[in-house]
XYZ file of C-alpha atoms in Angstrom:
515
model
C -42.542 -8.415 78.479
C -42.562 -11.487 76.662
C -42.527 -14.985 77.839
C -40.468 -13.637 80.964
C -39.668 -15.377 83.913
C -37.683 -16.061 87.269
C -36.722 -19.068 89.296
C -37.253 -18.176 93.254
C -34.811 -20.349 94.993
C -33.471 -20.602 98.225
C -30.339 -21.729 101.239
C -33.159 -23.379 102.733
C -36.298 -25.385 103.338
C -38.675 -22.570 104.803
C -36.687 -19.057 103.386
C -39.549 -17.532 102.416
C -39.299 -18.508 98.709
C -43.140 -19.440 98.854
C -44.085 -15.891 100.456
C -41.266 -14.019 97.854
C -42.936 -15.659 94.772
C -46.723 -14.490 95.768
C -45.262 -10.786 97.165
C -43.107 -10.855 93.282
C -46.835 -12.290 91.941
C -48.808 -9.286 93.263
C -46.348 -6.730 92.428
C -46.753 -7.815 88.815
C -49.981 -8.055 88.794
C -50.636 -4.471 90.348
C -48.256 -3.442 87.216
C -50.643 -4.536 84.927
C -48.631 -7.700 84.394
C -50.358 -10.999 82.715
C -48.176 -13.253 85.487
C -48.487 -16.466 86.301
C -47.262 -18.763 89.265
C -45.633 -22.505 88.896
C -43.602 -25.066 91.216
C -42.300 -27.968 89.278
C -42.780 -30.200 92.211
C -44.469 -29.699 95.559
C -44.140 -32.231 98.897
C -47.140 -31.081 100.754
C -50.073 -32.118 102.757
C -51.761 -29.002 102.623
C -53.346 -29.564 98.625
C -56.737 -27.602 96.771
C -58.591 -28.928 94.130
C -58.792 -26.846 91.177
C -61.999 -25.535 88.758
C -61.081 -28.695 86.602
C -61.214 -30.909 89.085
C -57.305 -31.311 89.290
C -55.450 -31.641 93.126
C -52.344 -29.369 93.725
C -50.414 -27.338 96.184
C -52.052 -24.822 98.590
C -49.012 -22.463 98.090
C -49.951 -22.496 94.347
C -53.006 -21.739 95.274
C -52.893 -18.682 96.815
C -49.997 -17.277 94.430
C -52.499 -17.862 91.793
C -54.851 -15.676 93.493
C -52.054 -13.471 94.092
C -51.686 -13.186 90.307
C -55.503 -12.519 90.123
C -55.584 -15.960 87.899
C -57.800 -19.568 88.576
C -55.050 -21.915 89.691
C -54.700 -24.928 87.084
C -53.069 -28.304 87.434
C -50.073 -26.858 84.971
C -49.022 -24.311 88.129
C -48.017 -27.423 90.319
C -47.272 -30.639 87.952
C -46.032 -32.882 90.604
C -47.173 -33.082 93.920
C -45.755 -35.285 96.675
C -48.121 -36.231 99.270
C -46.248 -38.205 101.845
C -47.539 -40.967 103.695
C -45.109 -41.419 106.102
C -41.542 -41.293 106.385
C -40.552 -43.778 103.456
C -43.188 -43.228 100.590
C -45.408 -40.627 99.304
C -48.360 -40.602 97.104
C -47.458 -38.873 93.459
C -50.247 -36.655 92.048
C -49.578 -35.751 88.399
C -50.960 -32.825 86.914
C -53.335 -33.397 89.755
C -54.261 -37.058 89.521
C -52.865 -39.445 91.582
C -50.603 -41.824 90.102
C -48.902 -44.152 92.241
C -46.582 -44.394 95.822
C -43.406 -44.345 95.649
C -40.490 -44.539 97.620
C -38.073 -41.595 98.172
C -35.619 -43.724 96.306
C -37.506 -44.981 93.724
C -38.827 -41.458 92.871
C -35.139 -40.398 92.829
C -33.803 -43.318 91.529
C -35.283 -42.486 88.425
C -39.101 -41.709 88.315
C -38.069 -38.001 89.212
C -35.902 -37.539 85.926
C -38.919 -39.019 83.791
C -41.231 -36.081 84.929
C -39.108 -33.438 83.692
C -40.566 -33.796 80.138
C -43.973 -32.760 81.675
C -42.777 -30.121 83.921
C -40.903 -28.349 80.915
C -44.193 -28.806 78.619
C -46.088 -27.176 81.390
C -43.787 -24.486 82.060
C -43.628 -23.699 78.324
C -47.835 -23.851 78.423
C -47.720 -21.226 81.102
C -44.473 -19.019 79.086
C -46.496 -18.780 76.209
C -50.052 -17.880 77.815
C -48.775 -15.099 80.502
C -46.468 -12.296 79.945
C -44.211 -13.420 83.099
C -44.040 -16.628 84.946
C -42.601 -16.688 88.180
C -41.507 -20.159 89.507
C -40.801 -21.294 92.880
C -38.041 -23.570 93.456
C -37.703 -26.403 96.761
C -35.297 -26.459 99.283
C -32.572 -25.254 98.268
C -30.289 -25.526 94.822
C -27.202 -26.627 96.535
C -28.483 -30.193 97.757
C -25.430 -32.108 95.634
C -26.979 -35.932 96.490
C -30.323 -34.776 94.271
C -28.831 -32.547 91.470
C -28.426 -35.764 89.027
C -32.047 -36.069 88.962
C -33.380 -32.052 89.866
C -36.584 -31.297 88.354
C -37.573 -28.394 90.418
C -34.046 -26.344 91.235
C -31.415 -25.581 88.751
C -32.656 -28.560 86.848
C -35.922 -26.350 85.335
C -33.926 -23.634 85.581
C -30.844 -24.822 83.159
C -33.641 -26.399 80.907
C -35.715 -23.265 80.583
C -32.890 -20.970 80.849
C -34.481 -19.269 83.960
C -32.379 -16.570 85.905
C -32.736 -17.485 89.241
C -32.997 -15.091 92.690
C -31.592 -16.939 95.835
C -33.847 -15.787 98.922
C -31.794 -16.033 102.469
C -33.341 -15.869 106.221
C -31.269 -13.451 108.135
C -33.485 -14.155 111.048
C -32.089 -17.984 110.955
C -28.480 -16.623 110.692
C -25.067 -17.838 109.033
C -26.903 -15.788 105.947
C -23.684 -15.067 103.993
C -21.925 -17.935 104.657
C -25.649 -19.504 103.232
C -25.504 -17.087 100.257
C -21.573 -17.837 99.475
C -22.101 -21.810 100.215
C -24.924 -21.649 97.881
C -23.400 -20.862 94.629
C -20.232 -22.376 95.429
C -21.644 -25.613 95.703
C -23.498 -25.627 92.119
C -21.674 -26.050 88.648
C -20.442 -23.399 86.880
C -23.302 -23.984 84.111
C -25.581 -23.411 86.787
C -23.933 -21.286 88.654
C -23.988 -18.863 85.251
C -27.979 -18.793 86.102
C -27.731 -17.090 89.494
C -28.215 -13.846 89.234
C -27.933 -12.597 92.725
C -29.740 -12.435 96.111
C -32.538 -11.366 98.617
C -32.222 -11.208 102.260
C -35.668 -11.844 104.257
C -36.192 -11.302 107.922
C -33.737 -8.676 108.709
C -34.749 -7.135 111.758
C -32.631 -3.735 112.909
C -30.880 -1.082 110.345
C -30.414 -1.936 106.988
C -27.656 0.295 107.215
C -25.493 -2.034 109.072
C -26.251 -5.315 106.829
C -24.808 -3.392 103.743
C -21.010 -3.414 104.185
C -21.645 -7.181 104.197
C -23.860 -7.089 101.017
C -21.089 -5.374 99.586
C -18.438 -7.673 100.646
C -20.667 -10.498 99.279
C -20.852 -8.285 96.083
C -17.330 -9.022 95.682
C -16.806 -12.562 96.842
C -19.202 -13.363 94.185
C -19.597 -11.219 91.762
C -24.055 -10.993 92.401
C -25.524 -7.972 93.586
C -28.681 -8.289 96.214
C -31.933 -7.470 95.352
C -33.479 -6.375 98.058
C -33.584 -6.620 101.940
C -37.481 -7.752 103.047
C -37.617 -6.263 106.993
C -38.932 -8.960 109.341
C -42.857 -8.615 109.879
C -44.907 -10.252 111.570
C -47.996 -12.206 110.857
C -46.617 -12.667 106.617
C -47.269 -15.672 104.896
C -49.827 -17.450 102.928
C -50.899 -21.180 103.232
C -48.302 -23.350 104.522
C -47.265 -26.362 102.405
C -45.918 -28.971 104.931
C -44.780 -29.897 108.405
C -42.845 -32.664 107.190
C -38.920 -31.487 108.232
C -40.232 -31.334 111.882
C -38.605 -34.839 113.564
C -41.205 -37.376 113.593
C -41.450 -37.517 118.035
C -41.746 -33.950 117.904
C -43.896 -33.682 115.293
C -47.068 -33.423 116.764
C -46.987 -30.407 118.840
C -44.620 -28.910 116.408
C -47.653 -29.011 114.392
C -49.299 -25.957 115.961
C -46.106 -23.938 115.690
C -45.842 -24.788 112.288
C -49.548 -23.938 111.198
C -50.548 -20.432 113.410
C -47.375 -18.450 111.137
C -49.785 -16.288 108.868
C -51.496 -13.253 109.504
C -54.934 -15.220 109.683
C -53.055 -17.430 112.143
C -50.847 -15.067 114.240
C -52.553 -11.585 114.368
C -56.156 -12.026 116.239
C -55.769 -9.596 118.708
C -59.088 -7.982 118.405
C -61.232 -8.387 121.478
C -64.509 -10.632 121.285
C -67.699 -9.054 119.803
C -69.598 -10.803 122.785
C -68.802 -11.629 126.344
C -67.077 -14.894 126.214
C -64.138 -15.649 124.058
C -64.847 -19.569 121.859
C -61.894 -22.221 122.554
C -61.085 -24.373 119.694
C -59.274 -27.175 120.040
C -57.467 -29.029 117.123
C -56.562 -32.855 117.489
C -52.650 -32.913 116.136
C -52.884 -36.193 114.294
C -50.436 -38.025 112.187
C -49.706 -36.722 108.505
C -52.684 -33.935 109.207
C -53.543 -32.654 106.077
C -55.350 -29.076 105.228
C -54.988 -27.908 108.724
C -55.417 -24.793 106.935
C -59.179 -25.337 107.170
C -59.044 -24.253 110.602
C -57.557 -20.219 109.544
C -60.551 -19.159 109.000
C -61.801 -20.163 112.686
C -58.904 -18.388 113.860
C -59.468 -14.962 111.941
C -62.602 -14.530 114.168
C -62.179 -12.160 116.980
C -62.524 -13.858 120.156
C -61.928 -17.159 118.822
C -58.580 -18.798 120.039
C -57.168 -22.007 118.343
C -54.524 -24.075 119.748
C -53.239 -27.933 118.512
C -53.507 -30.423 120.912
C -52.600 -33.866 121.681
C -53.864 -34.888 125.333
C -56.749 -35.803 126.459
C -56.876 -33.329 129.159
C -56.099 -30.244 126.761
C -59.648 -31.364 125.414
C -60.974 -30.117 128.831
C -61.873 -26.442 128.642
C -62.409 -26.619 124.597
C -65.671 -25.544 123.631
C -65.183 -27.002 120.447
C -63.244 -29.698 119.347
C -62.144 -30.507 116.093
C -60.659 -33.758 113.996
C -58.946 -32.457 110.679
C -57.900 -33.995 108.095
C -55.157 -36.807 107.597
C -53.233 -38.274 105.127
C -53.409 -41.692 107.043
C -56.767 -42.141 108.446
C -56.075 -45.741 110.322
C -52.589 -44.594 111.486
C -54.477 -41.113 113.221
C -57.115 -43.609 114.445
C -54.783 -45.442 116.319
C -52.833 -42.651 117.406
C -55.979 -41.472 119.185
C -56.720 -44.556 120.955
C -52.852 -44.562 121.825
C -53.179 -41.146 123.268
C -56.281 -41.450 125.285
C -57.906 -38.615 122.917
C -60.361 -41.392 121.521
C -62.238 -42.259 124.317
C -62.086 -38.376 125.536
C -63.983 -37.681 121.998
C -66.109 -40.960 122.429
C -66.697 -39.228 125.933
C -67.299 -35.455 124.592
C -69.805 -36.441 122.018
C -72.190 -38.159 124.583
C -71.831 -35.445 126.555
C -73.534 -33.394 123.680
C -70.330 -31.118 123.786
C -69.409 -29.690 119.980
C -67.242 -31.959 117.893
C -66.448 -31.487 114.350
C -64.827 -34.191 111.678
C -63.216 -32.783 108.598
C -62.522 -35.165 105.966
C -60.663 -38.182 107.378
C -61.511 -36.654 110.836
C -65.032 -37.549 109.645
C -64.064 -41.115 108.857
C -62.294 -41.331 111.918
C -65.543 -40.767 113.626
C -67.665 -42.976 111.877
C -68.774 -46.721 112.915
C -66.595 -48.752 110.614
C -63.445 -48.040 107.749
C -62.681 -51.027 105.234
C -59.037 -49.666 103.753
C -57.654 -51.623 101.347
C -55.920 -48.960 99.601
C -54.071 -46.126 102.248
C -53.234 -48.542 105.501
C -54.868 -51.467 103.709
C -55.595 -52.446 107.044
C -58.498 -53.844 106.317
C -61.467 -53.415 108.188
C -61.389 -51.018 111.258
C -63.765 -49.842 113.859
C -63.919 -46.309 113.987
C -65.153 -44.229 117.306
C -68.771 -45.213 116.318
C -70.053 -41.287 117.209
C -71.327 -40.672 113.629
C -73.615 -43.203 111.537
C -71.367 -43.589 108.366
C -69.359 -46.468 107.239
C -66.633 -45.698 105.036
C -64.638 -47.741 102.140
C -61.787 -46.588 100.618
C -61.782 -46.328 96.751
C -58.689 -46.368 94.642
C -59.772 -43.685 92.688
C -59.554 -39.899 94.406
C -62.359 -37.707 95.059
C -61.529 -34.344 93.920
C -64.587 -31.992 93.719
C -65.513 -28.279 94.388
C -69.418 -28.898 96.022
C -71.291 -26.058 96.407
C -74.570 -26.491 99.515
C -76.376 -24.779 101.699
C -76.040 -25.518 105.895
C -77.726 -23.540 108.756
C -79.363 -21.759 106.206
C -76.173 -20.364 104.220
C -74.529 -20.913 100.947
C -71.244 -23.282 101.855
C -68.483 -23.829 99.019
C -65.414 -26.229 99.888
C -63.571 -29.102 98.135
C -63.254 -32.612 98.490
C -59.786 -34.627 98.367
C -60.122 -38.306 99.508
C -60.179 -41.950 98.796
C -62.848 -42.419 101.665
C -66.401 -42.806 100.434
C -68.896 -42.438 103.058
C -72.154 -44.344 102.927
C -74.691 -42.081 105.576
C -76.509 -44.157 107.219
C -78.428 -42.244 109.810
C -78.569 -38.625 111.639
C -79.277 -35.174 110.534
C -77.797 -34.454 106.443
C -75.146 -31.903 107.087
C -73.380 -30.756 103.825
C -72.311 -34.212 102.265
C -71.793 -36.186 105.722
C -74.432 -36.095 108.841
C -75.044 -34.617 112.423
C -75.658 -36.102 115.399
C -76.393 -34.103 118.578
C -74.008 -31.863 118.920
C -71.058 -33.974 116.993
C -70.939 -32.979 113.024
C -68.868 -34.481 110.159
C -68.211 -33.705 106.278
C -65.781 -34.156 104.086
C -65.784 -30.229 102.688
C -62.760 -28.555 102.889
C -62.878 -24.914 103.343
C -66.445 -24.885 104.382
C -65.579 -22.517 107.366
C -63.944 -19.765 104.819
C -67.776 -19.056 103.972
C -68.305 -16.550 106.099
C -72.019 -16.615 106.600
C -71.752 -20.464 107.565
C -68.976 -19.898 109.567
C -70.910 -17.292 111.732
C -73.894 -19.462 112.147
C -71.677 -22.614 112.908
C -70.278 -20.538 115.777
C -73.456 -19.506 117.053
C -75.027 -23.226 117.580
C -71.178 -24.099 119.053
C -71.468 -21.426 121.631
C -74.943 -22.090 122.553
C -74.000 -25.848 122.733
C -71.354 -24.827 125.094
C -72.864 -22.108 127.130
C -70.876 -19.413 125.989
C -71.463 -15.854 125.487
C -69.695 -15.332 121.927
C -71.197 -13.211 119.322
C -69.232 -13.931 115.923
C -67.996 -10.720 114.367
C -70.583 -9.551 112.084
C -68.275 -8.167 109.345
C -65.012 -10.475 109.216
C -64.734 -11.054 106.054
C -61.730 -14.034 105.262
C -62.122 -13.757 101.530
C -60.544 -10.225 102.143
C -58.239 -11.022 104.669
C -56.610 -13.214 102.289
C -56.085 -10.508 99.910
C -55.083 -8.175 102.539
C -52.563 -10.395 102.861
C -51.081 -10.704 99.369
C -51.189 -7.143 98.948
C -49.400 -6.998 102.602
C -46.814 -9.190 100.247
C -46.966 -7.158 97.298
C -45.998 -3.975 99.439
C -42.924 -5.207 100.779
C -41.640 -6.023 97.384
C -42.247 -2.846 95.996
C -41.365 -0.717 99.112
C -37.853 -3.299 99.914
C -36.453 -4.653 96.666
C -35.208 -3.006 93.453
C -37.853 -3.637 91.002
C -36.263 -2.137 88.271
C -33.742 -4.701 88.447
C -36.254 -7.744 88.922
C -38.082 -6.473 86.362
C -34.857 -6.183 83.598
C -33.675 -10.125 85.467
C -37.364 -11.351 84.765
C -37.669 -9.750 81.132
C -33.972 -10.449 79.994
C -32.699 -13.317 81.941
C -29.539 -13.375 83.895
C -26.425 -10.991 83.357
C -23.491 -12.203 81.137
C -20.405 -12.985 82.774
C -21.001 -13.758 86.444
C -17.776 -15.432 87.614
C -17.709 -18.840 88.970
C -16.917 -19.349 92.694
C -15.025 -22.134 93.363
C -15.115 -25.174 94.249
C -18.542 -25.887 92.112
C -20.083 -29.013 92.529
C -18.566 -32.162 93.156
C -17.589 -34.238 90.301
């Protein structure tokens, strides 16, 4: 295969196009494929720094290691991190370069960045033998086709055939599938090839006289039909289409989907089982940094956003957040900042994660994310923090408790230490930690001895697991992906769609899109 490729789109936000691109990825890959993954544009909180130093999606990410590659800044080109519901920071091939608006960005900005998504794509075309590209939302969204970058706009440009993925589970699937193509032009409508159903739950047998029906409505065969299983996904990109009042226990449901998250149901190694408790701020970002917690047997992780849910929590923890003043105030709003103020006196286990961290310090001067100016913090860690216009983006490498730690740091925040014990770049005190690492807890061998010094804090009998090992969850997972692909879709067809392109003479479904 040369230069191949395939456009994963979808009827919806949340389809499963992320999860269908890394199980496509893996397939490939096990094939002895040279594949590659790539999302013109990304609107996510949940964002990893690459090798190079360059900030993109967390779903690129993983399909990069799905592909067996290093993720690069060319995989994601634009990412949207929003700050709340009217603007959102723009991170070009992983730098940041401004806010913006949602209708500034697609009042014109959007259409600008096409250039550089296309040049990136190409990059990618001409270094792997496939590249398979994951659209957003879905292609049918007529008020944003003028200025499409990441649908049927890369896709007309770089003459990608494109696979629709439904969610049964959701239902209204056909009408979704019909609705979908009948909405788009019939230049773009020549692009989509056909269709894959995900979620089905029950006897395929009894979906297929409507597969065939949509056969002939449309004219596009279906690819495949992905059974529902529990437990599948990789790392989330966003929380963002939850309604803002319900957002912040939504926030759990929306996190604890993947296996890591979902599937603990071993029994604890010790006695006691550990309670983790995760503050649901405001525009939390890389809540992801709490899977690996959750992949330990016996430990049990829940979101929270009372005071009193802080009770019974042996450990407590402050992630990280787009908008560190705005979470700060939502704790003092919520009674959860004097209950952490209270906590940490108490010498009970409390752990900051990036703006958590800040959040816990003595003193913030933003000028540049709230530009609020300066701000008191909850005074339990010595560190005063000033916000630089210029990102941090970093891959440290340490050593805590005795064990090798790698993470990655992604903030405007820098911390000036003034006091307590050195832990990883931030400090300790007592029994209340803070850093601004990223995936520290995914090192296993840090993560054990963390949870050994939390249970003896809290008087528990836990004994972390001696062999979990979350590196190799992770690719359980993909390969988890990678088998329903093979053992649920035709992959002689999606290989002949992603070597050859789309078949000639699909008919157009009327009406097409709007004048």
């Amino acid at each position: 295969m040369n230069n191949g490729g395939l456009l994963v789109a979808g009827t919806t936000s949340d389809a499963g196009k992320s999860v269908v691109t890394a199980g496509i990825c893996r397939w490939l890959v096990r094939q002895g494929v040279k594949v590659a993954p790539f999302k013109a544009q990304n609107m996510s909180l949940n964002s990893f720094v690459t090798r190079e130093g360059a900030e993109i999606g967390r779903a690129q990410a993983m399909q990069a290691q799905a592909c067996r590659v290093e993720p690069t800044a060319q995989m994601n080109p634009v990412l949207l991190k929003p700050g709340g519901e009217q603007s959102s920071q723009v991170v070009l091939l992983g730098k940041p370069v401004g806010e913006l608006s949602a209708r500034g960005y697609h009042g014109g900005r959007q259409q600008r960045l096409l250039g550089t998504v296309l040049d990136c794509l190409a990059e990618l075309r001409g270094t792997y033998d496939a590249v398979i590209c994951e659209g957003a939302g879905s292609p049918a969204e007529i008020n944003l086709r003028r200025t499409d970058i990441v649908n049927m706009g890369i896709a007309r440009n770089a003459g990608l055939p494109v696979l629709v993925v439904g969610d049964i589970d959701r239902g209204g699937v056909f009408a979704s599938f019909f609705g979908t193509v009948a909405l788009l032009s019939p230049e773009d409508q020549a692009l989509v090839a056909g269709f894959l159903v995900n979620k089905f739950r029950g006897d395929v047998s009894l979906l297929e006289p409507g597969l065939d029906m949509l056969y002939g409505l449309t004219g596009r065969r279906t690819y495949g039909v992905l059974p529902f299983r529990h437990g599948l996904g990789i790392d989330e990109e966003d929380g963002m289409g939850v309604p803002p009042r319900e957002r912040s226990r939504a926030w759990g449901r929306v996190s604890l989907r993947g296996t890591v998250r979902e599937s603990n149901t071993a029994p604890p190694v010790g006695d006691d089982v550990l309670r983790v408790a995760v503050c649901a701020i405001p525009l939390m970002s890389n809540f992801t940094d709490v899977d690996a917690l959750a992949a330990e047997p016996g430990v049990v992780v829940r979101f929270v956003d009372r005071p009193e849910e802080l009770a019974d929590a042996d450990l407590v923890i402050v992630p990280g957040t787009r908008g560190t003043v705005r979470a700060l105030e939502w704790l003092h709003e919520r009674g959860l900042a004097e209950a952490l103020r209270r906590r940490a006196a108490e010498g009970r286990p409390v752990l900051g994660i990036c703006g958590g961290f800040q959040i816990l310090g003595e003193h913030i001067e933003d000028e540049v994310e709230s530009r609020k100016g300066a701000v008191d913090g909850l005074g339990v860690l010595p560190v005063r923090v000033r916000f630089a216009r210029e990102k941090t983006l970093t891959r440290p490498v340490g050593e805590a408790f005795g064990e090798r730690v790698e993470g990655y740091e992604i903030h405007h925040g820098v911390g000036e230490v003034t006091g307590g014990e050195p832990f990883l770049d931030g400090c300790r005190v007592g029994q209340t930690w803070g850093t601004h690492w990223h995936g520290s807890l995914e090192s296993d061998g840090f993560r054990r001895a963390f949870l050994r010094e939390v249970a003896t804090a809290a008087g528990r009998r836990f004994v972390p697991a001696p062999d979990t090992s979350f590196a190799a969850l992770r690719e359980e997972q993909l390969d988890r992906l990678g088998d329903l692909i093979e053992q649920h879709a035709d992959t002689d067809a999606l290989w002949r769609l992603i070597e050859s392109g789309a078949p000639q003479g699909l008919p157009f479904i009327p009406p097409g899109a709007p004048a």
